[in-house]
């Protein structure tokens, strides 16, 4: 099948084209946060402007016309309501005008599934880390295959925590990746460390590190908050792997672009003889190809939705989502 996937859950509007599991195009445009956070209505406004050109770019890159699309998938959630609405409306417009099937996709499922494909893993435990989400996941057995959450954040996602910290100490742009750059060569300052079994919490760490802004250098604080947060994720993931007897681990989501996090996870996996893999950054950042990839497999299983039933869900939990 030739399937178009549309992603718009947060700062990125993405359109991807997939055919028989092969990515033909993966185009995107992003909202730039600068020193301020995301204002959902403004981001949605930008997505609405970008939707048509980004979809056209994806079709051009794939070398196909609109009429050749055989199915369309869109991100139903989790994400920011106004942003999700833009992607859903674009997908519904295409599906209704071309009379082709449409399928809603869970954003987290898409991140994990594209990482599994790219890393050539069969059935890994997944550490899914992004702005709004931080979860340790395992796919259940057939026939009712759903992802189970083995552990997760009690409060905010690790990406939002790092972004909020960057804003608090006035880094520009206020991204987790700016924290990563600023962390190089820093010295460790003791930080609160909160892991409860396979769950973890980041707000205490954020409050404490932000409160030290006048006493300590940005360099030392960025190093310490990053090392502490990633060590917490590693500990919880290690426990999940050992308790579930997992033999493979993948890391996915926006924060999986962090070289330091991957280095720490790789070291932990090496100690236990666990196979570790991840997708390239193109697929860890939000993108339309991962939505198209899952949509194609869902559509082939006959999982299309009626247009009137297509909606968005800001807190769309992965445990309740269809898995291809
Ligand atoms: Fe994401």
GROMACS .gro file of C-alpha atoms and ligand atoms in nm:
model
  325
    1UNK     CA    1   0.000   0.000   0.000
    2UNK     CA    2   0.104   0.359  -0.056
    3UNK     CA    3   0.024   0.535   0.271
    4UNK     CA    4   0.054   0.897   0.384
    5UNK     CA    5   0.115   0.960   0.755
    6UNK     CA    6   0.053   1.294   0.925
    7UNK     CA    7   0.208   1.393   1.259
    8UNK     CA    8   0.114   1.712   1.445
    9UNK     CA    9   0.105   1.627   1.818
   10UNK     CA   10   0.351   1.895   1.935
   11UNK     CA   11   0.600   2.138   1.775
   12UNK     CA   12   0.639   1.946   1.447
   13UNK     CA   13   0.409   1.913   1.149
   14UNK     CA   14   0.532   1.608   0.961
   15UNK     CA   15   0.417   1.418   0.655
   16UNK     CA   16   0.566   1.084   0.555
   17UNK     CA   17   0.501   0.836   0.277
   18UNK     CA   18   0.553   0.463   0.320
   19UNK     CA   19   0.507   0.175   0.078
   20UNK     CA   20   0.536  -0.186   0.196
   21UNK     CA   21   0.721  -0.072   0.509
   22UNK     CA   22   0.974   0.134   0.311
   23UNK     CA   23   0.995   0.506   0.384
   24UNK     CA   24   0.973   0.706   0.058
   25UNK     CA   25   0.949   1.052   0.216
   26UNK     CA   26   0.964   1.212   0.560
   27UNK     CA   27   0.917   1.589   0.548
   28UNK     CA   28   0.859   1.826   0.838
   29UNK     CA   29   0.851   2.182   0.967
   30UNK     CA   30   0.897   2.281   1.328
   31UNK     CA   31   0.777   2.556   1.558
   32UNK     CA   32   1.081   2.730   1.707
   33UNK     CA   33   1.041   2.789   2.079
   34UNK     CA   34   1.323   3.041   2.137
   35UNK     CA   35   1.333   3.126   2.508
   36UNK     CA   36   0.959   3.073   2.558
   37UNK     CA   37   0.767   2.749   2.582
   38UNK     CA   38   0.505   2.628   2.335
   39UNK     CA   39   0.170   2.805   2.320
   40UNK     CA   40  -0.063   2.537   2.176
   41UNK     CA   41  -0.287   2.780   1.982
   42UNK     CA   42   0.016   2.947   1.816
   43UNK     CA   43   0.172   2.612   1.729
   44UNK     CA   44  -0.158   2.494   1.580
   45UNK     CA   45  -0.180   2.813   1.375
   46UNK     CA   46   0.166   2.744   1.230
   47UNK     CA   47   0.075   2.378   1.163
   48UNK     CA   48  -0.233   2.496   0.971
   49UNK     CA   49  -0.008   2.713   0.751
   50UNK     CA   50   0.247   2.436   0.703
   51UNK     CA   51   0.008   2.145   0.644
   52UNK     CA   52  -0.047   2.177   0.268
   53UNK     CA   53   0.315   2.263   0.173
   54UNK     CA   54   0.464   1.987   0.391
   55UNK     CA   55   0.224   1.725   0.253
   56UNK     CA   56   0.306   1.840  -0.102
   57UNK     CA   57   0.679   1.821  -0.026
   58UNK     CA   58   0.634   1.463   0.098
   59UNK     CA   59   0.440   1.357  -0.212
   60UNK     CA   60   0.697   1.523  -0.441
   61UNK     CA   61   0.983   1.356  -0.257
   62UNK     CA   62   0.807   1.018  -0.287
   63UNK     CA   63   0.748   1.089  -0.657
   64UNK     CA   64   0.373   1.035  -0.638
   65UNK     CA   65   0.057   1.236  -0.699
   66UNK     CA   66  -0.219   1.287  -0.442
   67UNK     CA   67  -0.444   1.048  -0.635
   68UNK     CA   68  -0.198   0.762  -0.588
   69UNK     CA   69  -0.229   0.764  -0.207
   70UNK     CA   70  -0.415   0.448  -0.099
   71UNK     CA   71  -0.456   0.521   0.272
   72UNK     CA   72  -0.389   0.790   0.529
   73UNK     CA   73  -0.293   0.778   0.897
   74UNK     CA   74  -0.277   1.060   1.150
   75UNK     CA   75  -0.169   1.104   1.511
   76UNK     CA   76  -0.471   1.074   1.738
   77UNK     CA   77  -0.267   1.146   2.054
   78UNK     CA   78  -0.114   1.189   2.302
   79UNK     CA   79  -0.032   1.552   2.235
   80UNK     CA   80  -0.164   1.907   2.243
   81UNK     CA   81  -0.533   1.924   2.144
   82UNK     CA   82  -0.525   2.218   1.899
   83UNK     CA   83  -0.217   2.077   1.726
   84UNK     CA   84  -0.362   1.726   1.696
   85UNK     CA   85  -0.680   1.876   1.546
   86UNK     CA   86  -0.485   2.027   1.254
   87UNK     CA   87  -0.331   1.693   1.155
   88UNK     CA   88  -0.661   1.509   1.194
   89UNK     CA   89  -0.846   1.762   0.976
   90UNK     CA   90  -0.580   1.740   0.704
   91UNK     CA   91  -0.604   1.359   0.709
   92UNK     CA   92  -0.987   1.361   0.703
   93UNK     CA   93  -0.990   1.607   0.412
   94UNK     CA   94  -0.756   1.385   0.210
   95UNK     CA   95  -0.942   1.064   0.300
   96UNK     CA   96  -1.285   1.204   0.217
   97UNK     CA   97  -1.184   1.371  -0.109
   98UNK     CA   98  -0.995   1.064  -0.237
   99UNK     CA   99  -1.238   0.808  -0.086
  100UNK     CA  100  -0.951   0.618   0.077
  101UNK     CA  101  -0.932   0.454   0.422
  102UNK     CA  102  -0.814   0.651   0.724
  103UNK     CA  103  -0.671   0.524   1.052
  104UNK     CA  104  -0.584   0.702   1.380
  105UNK     CA  105  -0.240   0.616   1.522
  106UNK     CA  106  -0.105   0.637   1.876
  107UNK     CA  107   0.207   0.855   1.875
  108UNK     CA  108   0.393   0.640   2.130
  109UNK     CA  109   0.319   0.317   1.940
  110UNK     CA  110   0.460   0.482   1.627
  111UNK     CA  111   0.783   0.585   1.802
  112UNK     CA  112   0.841   0.234   1.937
  113UNK     CA  113   0.746   0.052   1.616
  114UNK     CA  114   0.969   0.260   1.388
  115UNK     CA  115   1.259   0.218   1.635
  116UNK     CA  116   1.208  -0.161   1.635
  117UNK     CA  117   1.208  -0.166   1.256
  118UNK     CA  118   1.513   0.056   1.216
  119UNK     CA  119   1.710  -0.125   1.488
  120UNK     CA  120   1.597  -0.467   1.357
  121UNK     CA  121   1.481  -0.582   1.700
  122UNK     CA  122   1.214  -0.849   1.743
  123UNK     CA  123   1.050  -0.788   2.079
  124UNK     CA  124   1.242  -0.534   2.285
  125UNK     CA  125   1.158  -0.359   2.608
  126UNK     CA  126   1.129   0.004   2.499
  127UNK     CA  127   1.237   0.316   2.684
  128UNK     CA  128   1.021   0.589   2.531
  129UNK     CA  129   1.150   0.931   2.628
  130UNK     CA  130   1.021   1.257   2.486
  131UNK     CA  131   0.899   1.598   2.596
  132UNK     CA  132   0.565   1.492   2.737
  133UNK     CA  133   0.631   1.122   2.796
  134UNK     CA  134   0.877   0.896   2.975
  135UNK     CA  135   0.776   0.531   2.990
  136UNK     CA  136   0.923   0.182   2.995
  137UNK     CA  137   0.711  -0.040   2.769
  138UNK     CA  138   0.670  -0.403   2.679
  139UNK     CA  139   0.448  -0.551   2.409
  140UNK     CA  140   0.197  -0.809   2.533
  141UNK     CA  141   0.126  -1.148   2.378
  142UNK     CA  142  -0.109  -1.213   2.085
  143UNK     CA  143  -0.402  -1.205   2.018
  144UNK     CA  144  -0.475  -0.891   2.223
  145UNK     CA  145  -0.148  -0.719   2.166
  146UNK     CA  146  -0.114  -0.396   2.359
  147UNK     CA  147   0.186  -0.225   2.506
  148UNK     CA  148   0.203  -0.254   2.884
  149UNK     CA  149   0.362   0.025   3.086
  150UNK     CA  150   0.621  -0.131   3.319
  151UNK     CA  151   0.735   0.204   3.458
  152UNK     CA  152   0.685   0.573   3.394
  153UNK     CA  153   0.728   0.924   3.523
  154UNK     CA  154   0.511   1.026   3.818
  155UNK     CA  155   0.502   1.385   3.695
  156UNK     CA  156   0.659   1.535   3.382
  157UNK     CA  157   0.843   1.387   3.086
  158UNK     CA  158   1.223   1.406   3.091
  159UNK     CA  159   1.227   1.625   2.777
  160UNK     CA  160   0.990   1.884   2.921
  161UNK     CA  161   1.193   1.880   3.243
  162UNK     CA  162   1.516   1.959   3.054
  163UNK     CA  163   1.341   2.223   2.841
  164UNK     CA  164   1.189   2.386   3.152
  165UNK     CA  165   1.531   2.388   3.318
  166UNK     CA  166   1.684   2.551   3.009
  167UNK     CA  167   1.416   2.824   3.028
  168UNK     CA  168   1.468   2.868   3.404
  169UNK     CA  169   1.840   2.933   3.364
  170UNK     CA  170   1.780   3.147   3.052
  171UNK     CA  171   1.952   2.931   2.794
  172UNK     CA  172   1.871   3.017   2.434
  173UNK     CA  173   1.728   2.826   2.257
  174UNK     CA  174   1.561   2.666   2.559
  175UNK     CA  175   1.590   2.303   2.450
  176UNK     CA  176   1.720   1.988   2.616
  177UNK     CA  177   1.985   1.976   2.344
  178UNK     CA  178   2.115   2.316   2.460
  179UNK     CA  179   2.144   2.165   2.810
  180UNK     CA  180   2.341   1.876   2.656
  181UNK     CA  181   2.585   2.119   2.488
  182UNK     CA  182   2.622   2.327   2.803
  183UNK     CA  183   2.682   2.007   3.009
  184UNK     CA  184   3.012   1.925   2.840
  185UNK     CA  185   3.302   1.935   3.086
  186UNK     CA  186   3.079   2.017   3.386
  187UNK     CA  187   3.143   1.896   3.741
  188UNK     CA  188   2.885   1.704   3.943
  189UNK     CA  189   2.673   1.889   4.198
  190UNK     CA  190   2.460   1.657   4.419
  191UNK     CA  191   2.097   1.641   4.299
  192UNK     CA  192   1.776   1.471   4.422
  193UNK     CA  193   1.743   1.125   4.272
  194UNK     CA  194   1.392   0.973   4.268
  195UNK     CA  195   1.336   0.619   4.145
  196UNK     CA  196   1.059   0.404   4.296
  197UNK     CA  197   1.085   0.056   4.153
  198UNK     CA  198   1.042   0.110   3.780
  199UNK     CA  199   0.882   0.456   3.814
  200UNK     CA  200   1.059   0.788   3.853
  201UNK     CA  201   0.995   1.155   3.920
  202UNK     CA  202   1.160   1.466   3.774
  203UNK     CA  203   0.998   1.771   3.935
  204UNK     CA  204   1.210   1.763   4.252
  205UNK     CA  205   1.523   1.750   4.039
  206UNK     CA  206   1.400   2.042   3.826
  207UNK     CA  207   1.312   2.259   4.129
  208UNK     CA  208   1.640   2.184   4.307
  209UNK     CA  209   1.865   2.245   4.004
  210UNK     CA  210   1.678   2.565   3.910
  211UNK     CA  211   1.716   2.693   4.267
  212UNK     CA  212   2.095   2.666   4.242
  213UNK     CA  213   2.112   2.896   3.937
  214UNK     CA  214   2.273   3.185   4.129
  215UNK     CA  215   2.525   2.968   4.318
  216UNK     CA  216   2.653   2.729   4.054
  217UNK     CA  217   2.765   2.764   3.694
  218UNK     CA  218   2.529   2.670   3.410
  219UNK     CA  219   2.797   2.426   3.300
  220UNK     CA  220   2.796   2.233   3.631
  221UNK     CA  221   2.417   2.247   3.667
  222UNK     CA  222   2.349   2.124   3.312
  223UNK     CA  223   2.596   1.839   3.360
  224UNK     CA  224   2.445   1.740   3.695
  225UNK     CA  225   2.078   1.754   3.598
  226UNK     CA  226   2.142   1.556   3.280
  227UNK     CA  227   2.356   1.289   3.449
  228UNK     CA  228   2.102   1.249   3.732
  229UNK     CA  229   1.794   1.230   3.508
  230UNK     CA  230   1.956   0.981   3.270
  231UNK     CA  231   2.093   0.769   3.557
  232UNK     CA  232   1.737   0.747   3.694
  233UNK     CA  233   1.607   0.633   3.355
  234UNK     CA  234   1.888   0.377   3.329
  235UNK     CA  235   1.824   0.234   3.675
  236UNK     CA  236   1.449   0.195   3.618
  237UNK     CA  237   1.506   0.045   3.271
  238UNK     CA  238   1.767  -0.197   3.402
  239UNK     CA  239   1.523  -0.316   3.669
  240UNK     CA  240   1.247  -0.360   3.410
  241UNK     CA  241   1.476  -0.556   3.179
  242UNK     CA  242   1.586  -0.791   3.456
  243UNK     CA  243   1.238  -0.841   3.602
  244UNK     CA  244   1.079  -0.903   3.261
  245UNK     CA  245   1.375  -1.113   3.144
  246UNK     CA  246   1.411  -0.883   2.844
  247UNK     CA  247   1.689  -0.969   2.601
  248UNK     CA  248   1.660  -0.656   2.384
  249UNK     CA  249   1.623  -0.285   2.460
  250UNK     CA  250   1.535   0.000   2.229
  251UNK     CA  251   1.527   0.368   2.317
  252UNK     CA  252   1.299   0.599   2.120
  253UNK     CA  253   1.131   0.940   2.125
  254UNK     CA  254   1.280   1.289   2.108
  255UNK     CA  255   1.519   1.247   2.401
  256UNK     CA  256   1.659   0.931   2.237
  257UNK     CA  257   1.853   1.177   2.019
  258UNK     CA  258   2.078   1.232   2.323
  259UNK     CA  259   2.420   1.071   2.269
  260UNK     CA  260   2.484   1.067   2.645
  261UNK     CA  261   2.162   0.877   2.722
  262UNK     CA  262   2.240   0.618   2.453
  263UNK     CA  263   2.595   0.582   2.585
  264UNK     CA  264   2.467   0.515   2.939
  265UNK     CA  265   2.202   0.266   2.821
  266UNK     CA  266   2.453   0.089   2.594
  267UNK     CA  267   2.691   0.046   2.889
  268UNK     CA  268   2.415  -0.098   3.108
  269UNK     CA  269   2.305  -0.339   2.832
  270UNK     CA  270   2.664  -0.452   2.772
  271UNK     CA  271   2.695  -0.555   3.138
  272UNK     CA  272   2.391  -0.783   3.107
  273UNK     CA  273   2.450  -0.911   2.752
  274UNK     CA  274   2.133  -0.735   2.631
  275UNK     CA  275   2.104  -0.628   2.265
  276UNK     CA  276   2.058  -0.250   2.245
  277UNK     CA  277   1.927  -0.058   1.943
  278UNK     CA  278   1.765   0.265   1.829
  279UNK     CA  279   1.654   0.446   1.516
  280UNK     CA  280   1.835   0.740   1.354
  281UNK     CA  281   1.750   1.087   1.483
  282UNK     CA  282   1.517   1.148   1.188
  283UNK     CA  283   1.277   0.895   1.345
  284UNK     CA  284   1.332   0.983   1.712
  285UNK     CA  285   1.227   1.340   1.646
  286UNK     CA  286   0.855   1.365   1.570
  287UNK     CA  287   0.790   1.268   1.210
  288UNK     CA  288   0.519   1.161   0.967
  289UNK     CA  289   0.696   0.848   0.840
  290UNK     CA  290   0.648   0.663   1.169
  291UNK     CA  291   0.275   0.738   1.153
  292UNK     CA  292   0.260   0.617   0.792
  293UNK     CA  293   0.458   0.304   0.885
  294UNK     CA  294   0.211   0.202   1.159
  295UNK     CA  295  -0.092   0.318   0.956
  296UNK     CA  296   0.003   0.095   0.662
  297UNK     CA  297   0.024  -0.212   0.886
  298UNK     CA  298  -0.303  -0.127   1.064
  299UNK     CA  299  -0.483  -0.069   0.734
  300UNK     CA  300  -0.356  -0.400   0.598
  301UNK     CA  301  -0.514  -0.563   0.905
  302UNK     CA  302  -0.843  -0.391   0.818
  303UNK     CA  303  -0.829  -0.143   1.105
  304UNK     CA  304  -0.957   0.163   0.920
  305UNK     CA  305  -1.195   0.402   1.101
  306UNK     CA  306  -1.515   0.571   0.984
  307UNK     CA  307  -1.460   0.941   0.915
  308UNK     CA  308  -1.717   1.042   1.176
  309UNK     CA  309  -1.537   0.832   1.440
  310UNK     CA  310  -1.200   0.996   1.378
  311UNK     CA  311  -1.108   1.217   1.671
  312UNK     CA  312  -0.812   1.325   1.880
  313UNK     CA  313  -0.727   1.238   2.239
  314UNK     CA  314  -0.475   1.451   2.429
  315UNK     CA  315  -0.408   1.181   2.689
  316UNK     CA  316  -0.422   0.877   2.464
  317UNK     CA  317  -0.262   0.606   2.677
  318UNK     CA  318  -0.053   0.350   2.492
  319UNK     CA  319  -0.213   0.057   2.682
  320UNK     CA  320  -0.542   0.131   2.506
  321UNK     CA  321  -0.400   0.176   2.156
  322UNK     CA  322  -0.413  -0.062   1.861
  323UNK     CA  323  -0.081  -0.226   1.779
  324UNK     CA  324  -0.019  -0.349   1.423
  325LIG    FE1  325   0.726   1.224   1.986
   0.00000   0.00000   0.00000
